[in-house]
Amino acid sequence: MSKGLKIELEKCIGCNMCALICSGSHVGKFNPSESRINVEDVFPEPGEFRLNYCTQCDEHPCVEECPAEAIKLDEALGIYYVDKEECTACGLCVDVCPHNGLWLDPSESHAIKCDLCGGTPKCIEVCPRKVISRGE
Amino acid sequence: MPTGYTGKILRVDLTNDKVATEPTKMEWAKQFIGGKGLGAKYLYEELKPGTDPLSPDNMLTIWTGPLVGTMVPLTSRYVVITKSPLTGTFLDTYAGGYFAPELKYAGFDGIIVTGKAAKPSYLWVNDGKAEIRDAKNVWGKDMFKTEELLRDEVGHKYARVAGIGQAGEKLSRIAGVTSDITRNAGRGGAGAVFGSKNLKAVVAKGSLGVEVPKIDEFMEMAKQMLWKDVVENPDHAGLITDGTPIIVDMSQDAGILPTNNWHTGQFDGYLGIDSDALKTRVFVKKKACFSCGIACGSFAKVRDGLFKGSSTEGPEYETLGLAGSNCGVKNIEAVVKFSEDCDRFGLDTMSAGSAVGFAMDIYEKGIITKEDTGGLDLRFGNEEAYAKMPEMISLRTTKIGDLLAEGTLRAAKAIGKDTEKLVIHSKGSEYPAYDPRGSIGMALAYATSDRGADHNRAWPVASDAYGDGDPWSTDGKAAICHEEQIMKSYKWSMIYCDFYGVSDENMAMYYTAVTGLPADADWLKAVGVRVWNLVRAFNVREGFSRKDDTMPDRMATEPLPSGKTEGKTVSREAFEKMLNEYYALWGWDEQGRPTKKTLEDAGLSDIVGTLDYL
């Protein structure tokens, strides 16, 4: 079982509160482009929201493919994170991820992805429809 | 520069193909906040009185506000401010969705567009930069296609697009501005101002973000408020479960649901267009704007029948009333199709619904015939004919489509034959869906709204028809309109969504938390008084006065036939009494013009010299 966020997508209303608090807590300003969770509104066809985020999948091709070995294991949480000092922003991880789980930040200086806020993801607390959980 | 403001305004001169960035005038922002107030100040100072709204000289301005893009809930609206081609008044028209935060993240407090492009153009705004681009690939196309194509052109999958369909291109005075497919700055004909400038759209993408002081404390506060003051606030319960369609049953019960061009206040088919019909027949999912925990919107799709596959967000109450019952349409599927086509072609559903109801009325009276309607049998309730009308109006096909594109009042004037008396409007803006004959306060609210008849400046119907007030007593109605117009003026300057029942104290608290500037309830009220008087002065300068603060004759002369409003009218005397009380509360003269003292008290001494009558 993966260790990432659990999402009940059908409850999502597209408000972007997750992306606001994520960017606020990771980069100190409100900027969904720098959020580690990304909300897509796909209307009128097929008429749904999509949430892109790192599922912390077991296969983690991003880790395997990273030429700089910049995606590292957080041993305490048992999840992978991007070490931005070592990331060269080559974008290979973005290409190989089957879940649209990570992307380059707007300055294209490094890849960004969910790090579970050190164990207590802030997006969970602010989602007004309780779409996001740890799944326990 | 206080946080919350980007400190930059984008100036666009389409005639000379030039864009420039200038500092936001912070001395004005401190007096007028942003949104409605700040936009009104720029318009008042820069727009020459008497300007033809569809001439290159009109200003087309688009504004965010200081709270937009932050975690303050329900603050994701932008406002288009211009001189209205429908009414000739000041116009502020709003839309939620995602465009406003994107514009803010792209680096601008507002955009001021003047002139007229030599060829169809669009404006691309991205991270502090802007360029005027050729719109040849999208001109003539509807807004659904336009959004898709422009996102491709700028190379951003989620660039946000606010623009016009064919209705705006063809200068329909009831054309709105569509963003995020289903969100509309609909009222007053702002879409025609875009069209008159050869401006198809504004496309924004931003990654600059918005900073606030002490962000960790701020996020904790915003999170607490999102739960306590928004999600768990009992005032929001109906909006969370149903949204505005919940009002259909309330209006039916109160006898104020406009039906068959305002000839009755109850509709025998109301159960086919109410909130339960929406939920059981077409509902797909709840949909929020950016930063909103309420999600009043419903994405709806027709499952079978004539309109199978049509989808829209809503339809909202105003659409269900004006384009539903008022057209005798008793199936929500048809209203979904009507609403979808209004979004697609860029029409205001409210004015369009009213216009079609009027056309059906004069068709049934034999004043227009199939020769005028392109062969359509435009009877009340004929859904197949009705559903073709948004396209006909937008493309100006058929005689009636071309006439209605000018708005209902201009259409009636062109048709003649005493049809003008059938148009229910104030200042040329079609009434919203609350019949004053069962909510007398709405007659005053419509007459005194700054952009022509409107429900988003004062809403006395809440207490007099839906609450425990007296729907036919004039007592206190002027005071409700006065107080709510003040409140809405500062709320729209911040720019909050109407549906956030936020207290003045909390509104001030958020403003200070974002900008670091001092604010309290008294200051907000002072801003509201200043903004409303400034806008009134704008309209007075354009020649508006008491003679234009009117109620259509039918409200006084045609009693409603059934329900709680059976036999009811609004007498001329009652209307004039409310108007007198209202002017007195505002400190305006008997012609409805702000006095010198009123302007000075409101902090508007600097405009006294601009008004001839003083």
PDB file of C-alpha atoms in Angstrom, chain A residues 9-17 19-34 38-50 52 100 106-107 122 124-130, chain B residues 69-73 98 102 105 144 147 151 157-158 160 180-181 205-212 215-216 218-220 223 226-227 231 240 284-295 299 301 309 311:
ATOM      1  CA  LEU A   9     -11.868  12.658  -6.050  1.00  0.00           C
ATOM      2  CA  GLU A  10     -15.621  12.597  -6.545  1.00  0.00           C
ATOM      3  CA  LYS A  11     -15.985  14.930  -3.553  1.00  0.00           C
ATOM      4  CA  CYS A  12     -13.582  17.566  -4.917  1.00  0.00           C
ATOM      5  CA  ILE A  13     -15.196  20.951  -5.665  1.00  0.00           C
ATOM      6  CA  GLY A  14     -12.140  22.552  -7.265  1.00  0.00           C
ATOM      7  CA  CYS A  15     -11.604  25.305  -4.711  1.00  0.00           C
ATOM      8  CA  ASN A  16      -7.801  25.068  -4.721  1.00  0.00           C
ATOM      9  CA  MET A  17      -7.529  25.560  -0.947  1.00  0.00           C
ATOM     10  CA  ALA A  19      -2.874  24.328  -3.490  1.00  0.00           C
ATOM     11  CA  LEU A  20      -3.029  27.624  -1.595  1.00  0.00           C
ATOM     12  CA  ILE A  21      -1.940  26.216   1.753  1.00  0.00           C
ATOM     13  CA  CYS A  22       0.615  23.945   0.090  1.00  0.00           C
ATOM     14  CA  SER A  23       2.345  26.846  -1.640  1.00  0.00           C
ATOM     15  CA  GLY A  24       1.999  29.040   1.436  1.00  0.00           C
ATOM     16  CA  SER A  25       3.714  26.510   3.648  1.00  0.00           C
ATOM     17  CA  HIS A  26       6.381  25.400   1.159  1.00  0.00           C
ATOM     18  CA  VAL A  27       7.414  28.705  -0.415  1.00  0.00           C
ATOM     19  CA  GLY A  28       6.000  31.360   1.891  1.00  0.00           C
ATOM     20  CA  LYS A  29       3.524  32.849  -0.552  1.00  0.00           C
ATOM     21  CA  PHE A  30       0.221  31.934  -2.139  1.00  0.00           C
ATOM     22  CA  ASN A  31       1.033  30.607  -5.547  1.00  0.00           C
ATOM     23  CA  PRO A  32      -0.634  27.464  -6.915  1.00  0.00           C
ATOM     24  CA  SER A  33       2.123  27.208  -9.571  1.00  0.00           C
ATOM     25  CA  GLU A  34       4.493  26.315  -6.736  1.00  0.00           C
ATOM     26  CA  ASN A  38      -2.394  20.641  -8.484  1.00  0.00           C
ATOM     27  CA  VAL A  39      -6.092  20.955  -9.239  1.00  0.00           C
ATOM     28  CA  GLU A  40      -7.281  20.632 -12.822  1.00  0.00           C
ATOM     29  CA  ASP A  41     -10.796  21.613 -13.836  1.00  0.00           C
ATOM     30  CA  VAL A  42     -11.792  19.767 -16.976  1.00  0.00           C
ATOM     31  CA  PHE A  43     -15.131  21.170 -18.127  1.00  0.00           C
ATOM     32  CA  PRO A  44     -17.499  20.836 -19.881  1.00  0.00           C
ATOM     33  CA  GLU A  45     -16.091  17.521 -21.131  1.00  0.00           C
ATOM     34  CA  PRO A  46     -15.700  15.219 -19.357  1.00  0.00           C
ATOM     35  CA  GLY A  47     -16.850  17.516 -16.547  1.00  0.00           C
ATOM     36  CA  GLU A  48     -14.561  16.624 -13.664  1.00  0.00           C
ATOM     37  CA  PHE A  49     -11.783  17.802 -11.415  1.00  0.00           C
ATOM     38  CA  ARG A  50      -8.447  16.046 -11.308  1.00  0.00           C
ATOM     39  CA  ASN A  52      -2.260  15.725  -9.438  1.00  0.00           C
ATOM     40  CA  ASN A 100       1.432  13.306 -13.099  1.00  0.00           C
ATOM     41  CA  PRO A 106       7.875  27.944 -12.315  1.00  0.00           C
ATOM     42  CA  SER A 107      11.521  29.082 -12.386  1.00  0.00           C
ATOM     43  CA  LYS A 122      -1.577  20.757   5.621  1.00  0.00           C
ATOM     44  CA  ILE A 124      -5.892  17.701   4.694  1.00  0.00           C
ATOM     45  CA  GLU A 125      -6.779  20.290   7.335  1.00  0.00           C
ATOM     46  CA  VAL A 126      -8.020  22.875   4.865  1.00  0.00           C
ATOM     47  CA  CYS A 127     -10.014  20.822   2.367  1.00  0.00           C
ATOM     48  CA  PRO A 128     -13.636  21.912   2.894  1.00  0.00           C
ATOM     49  CA  ARG A 129     -15.006  18.613   1.535  1.00  0.00           C
ATOM     50  CA  LYS A 130     -12.508  16.318   3.268  1.00  0.00           C
TER      51      LYS A 130
ATOM     52  CA  GLY B  69      -5.307  35.017  -4.702  1.00  0.00           C
ATOM     53  CA  THR B  70      -4.844  34.652  -0.953  1.00  0.00           C
ATOM     54  CA  MET B  71      -6.428  32.073   1.330  1.00  0.00           C
ATOM     55  CA  VAL B  72      -9.189  34.490   2.372  1.00  0.00           C
ATOM     56  CA  PRO B  73     -12.293  32.506   1.433  1.00  0.00           C
ATOM     57  CA  TYR B  98     -10.369  31.186 -11.675  1.00  0.00           C
ATOM     58  CA  GLU B 102      -4.612  34.184 -12.330  1.00  0.00           C
ATOM     59  CA  TYR B 105      -0.565  36.030  -9.983  1.00  0.00           C
ATOM     60  CA  PHE B 144     -15.806  27.298 -25.666  1.00  0.00           C
ATOM     61  CA  GLU B 147     -10.735  29.230 -24.688  1.00  0.00           C
ATOM     62  CA  ARG B 151      -4.700  28.149 -24.392  1.00  0.00           C
ATOM     63  CA  LYS B 157      -2.919  24.285 -20.609  1.00  0.00           C
ATOM     64  CA  TYR B 158      -4.520  26.239 -17.784  1.00  0.00           C
ATOM     65  CA  ARG B 160      -7.373  31.574 -17.922  1.00  0.00           C
ATOM     66  CA  ASP B 180     -13.855  29.491 -17.338  1.00  0.00           C
ATOM     67  CA  ILE B 181     -16.564  28.462 -19.833  1.00  0.00           C
ATOM     68  CA  LYS B 205      -1.252  33.035 -16.686  1.00  0.00           C
ATOM     69  CA  GLY B 206       0.697  33.888 -13.598  1.00  0.00           C
ATOM     70  CA  SER B 207       3.232  32.331 -11.281  1.00  0.00           C
ATOM     71  CA  LEU B 208       4.323  35.371  -9.268  1.00  0.00           C
ATOM     72  CA  GLY B 209       2.115  34.525  -6.291  1.00  0.00           C
ATOM     73  CA  VAL B 210       0.805  36.816  -3.573  1.00  0.00           C
ATOM     74  CA  GLU B 211       2.618  37.517  -0.322  1.00  0.00           C
ATOM     75  CA  VAL B 212       1.061  38.399   3.014  1.00  0.00           C
ATOM     76  CA  ILE B 215       2.056  33.847   6.542  1.00  0.00           C
ATOM     77  CA  ASP B 216       2.026  30.995   9.070  1.00  0.00           C
ATOM     78  CA  PHE B 218      -2.306  34.014   8.397  1.00  0.00           C
ATOM     79  CA  MET B 219      -2.837  30.463   7.148  1.00  0.00           C
ATOM     80  CA  GLU B 220      -3.912  29.288  10.580  1.00  0.00           C
ATOM     81  CA  LYS B 223      -8.080  27.805   7.976  1.00  0.00           C
ATOM     82  CA  LEU B 226     -12.849  28.574   6.425  1.00  0.00           C
ATOM     83  CA  TRP B 227     -14.367  26.039   8.793  1.00  0.00           C
ATOM     84  CA  VAL B 231     -18.384  25.687   5.918  1.00  0.00           C
ATOM     85  CA  ILE B 240     -23.954  24.342   0.162  1.00  0.00           C
ATOM     86  CA  VAL B 284     -23.591  16.023 -12.048  1.00  0.00           C
ATOM     87  CA  LYS B 285     -21.428  17.577  -9.345  1.00  0.00           C
ATOM     88  CA  LYS B 286     -20.929  20.579  -7.070  1.00  0.00           C
ATOM     89  CA  LYS B 287     -18.478  23.155  -8.299  1.00  0.00           C
ATOM     90  CA  ALA B 288     -16.706  25.947  -6.426  1.00  0.00           C
ATOM     91  CA  CYS B 289     -14.851  29.032  -7.468  1.00  0.00           C
ATOM     92  CA  PHE B 290     -11.235  29.461  -6.404  1.00  0.00           C
ATOM     93  CA  SER B 291     -10.846  29.821  -2.612  1.00  0.00           C
ATOM     94  CA  CYS B 292     -14.492  28.965  -1.897  1.00  0.00           C
ATOM     95  CA  GLY B 293     -15.632  26.360   0.617  1.00  0.00           C
ATOM     96  CA  ILE B 294     -19.314  26.735  -0.254  1.00  0.00           C
ATOM     97  CA  ALA B 295     -19.509  25.491  -3.854  1.00  0.00           C
ATOM     98  CA  PHE B 299     -22.383  21.300 -12.969  1.00  0.00           C
ATOM     99  CA  LYS B 301     -25.886  17.852 -17.894  1.00  0.00           C
ATOM    100  CA  GLY B 309     -25.669  16.272 -23.902  1.00  0.00           C
ATOM    101  CA  SER B 311     -24.364  21.042 -19.992  1.00  0.00           C
TER     102      SER B 311
END
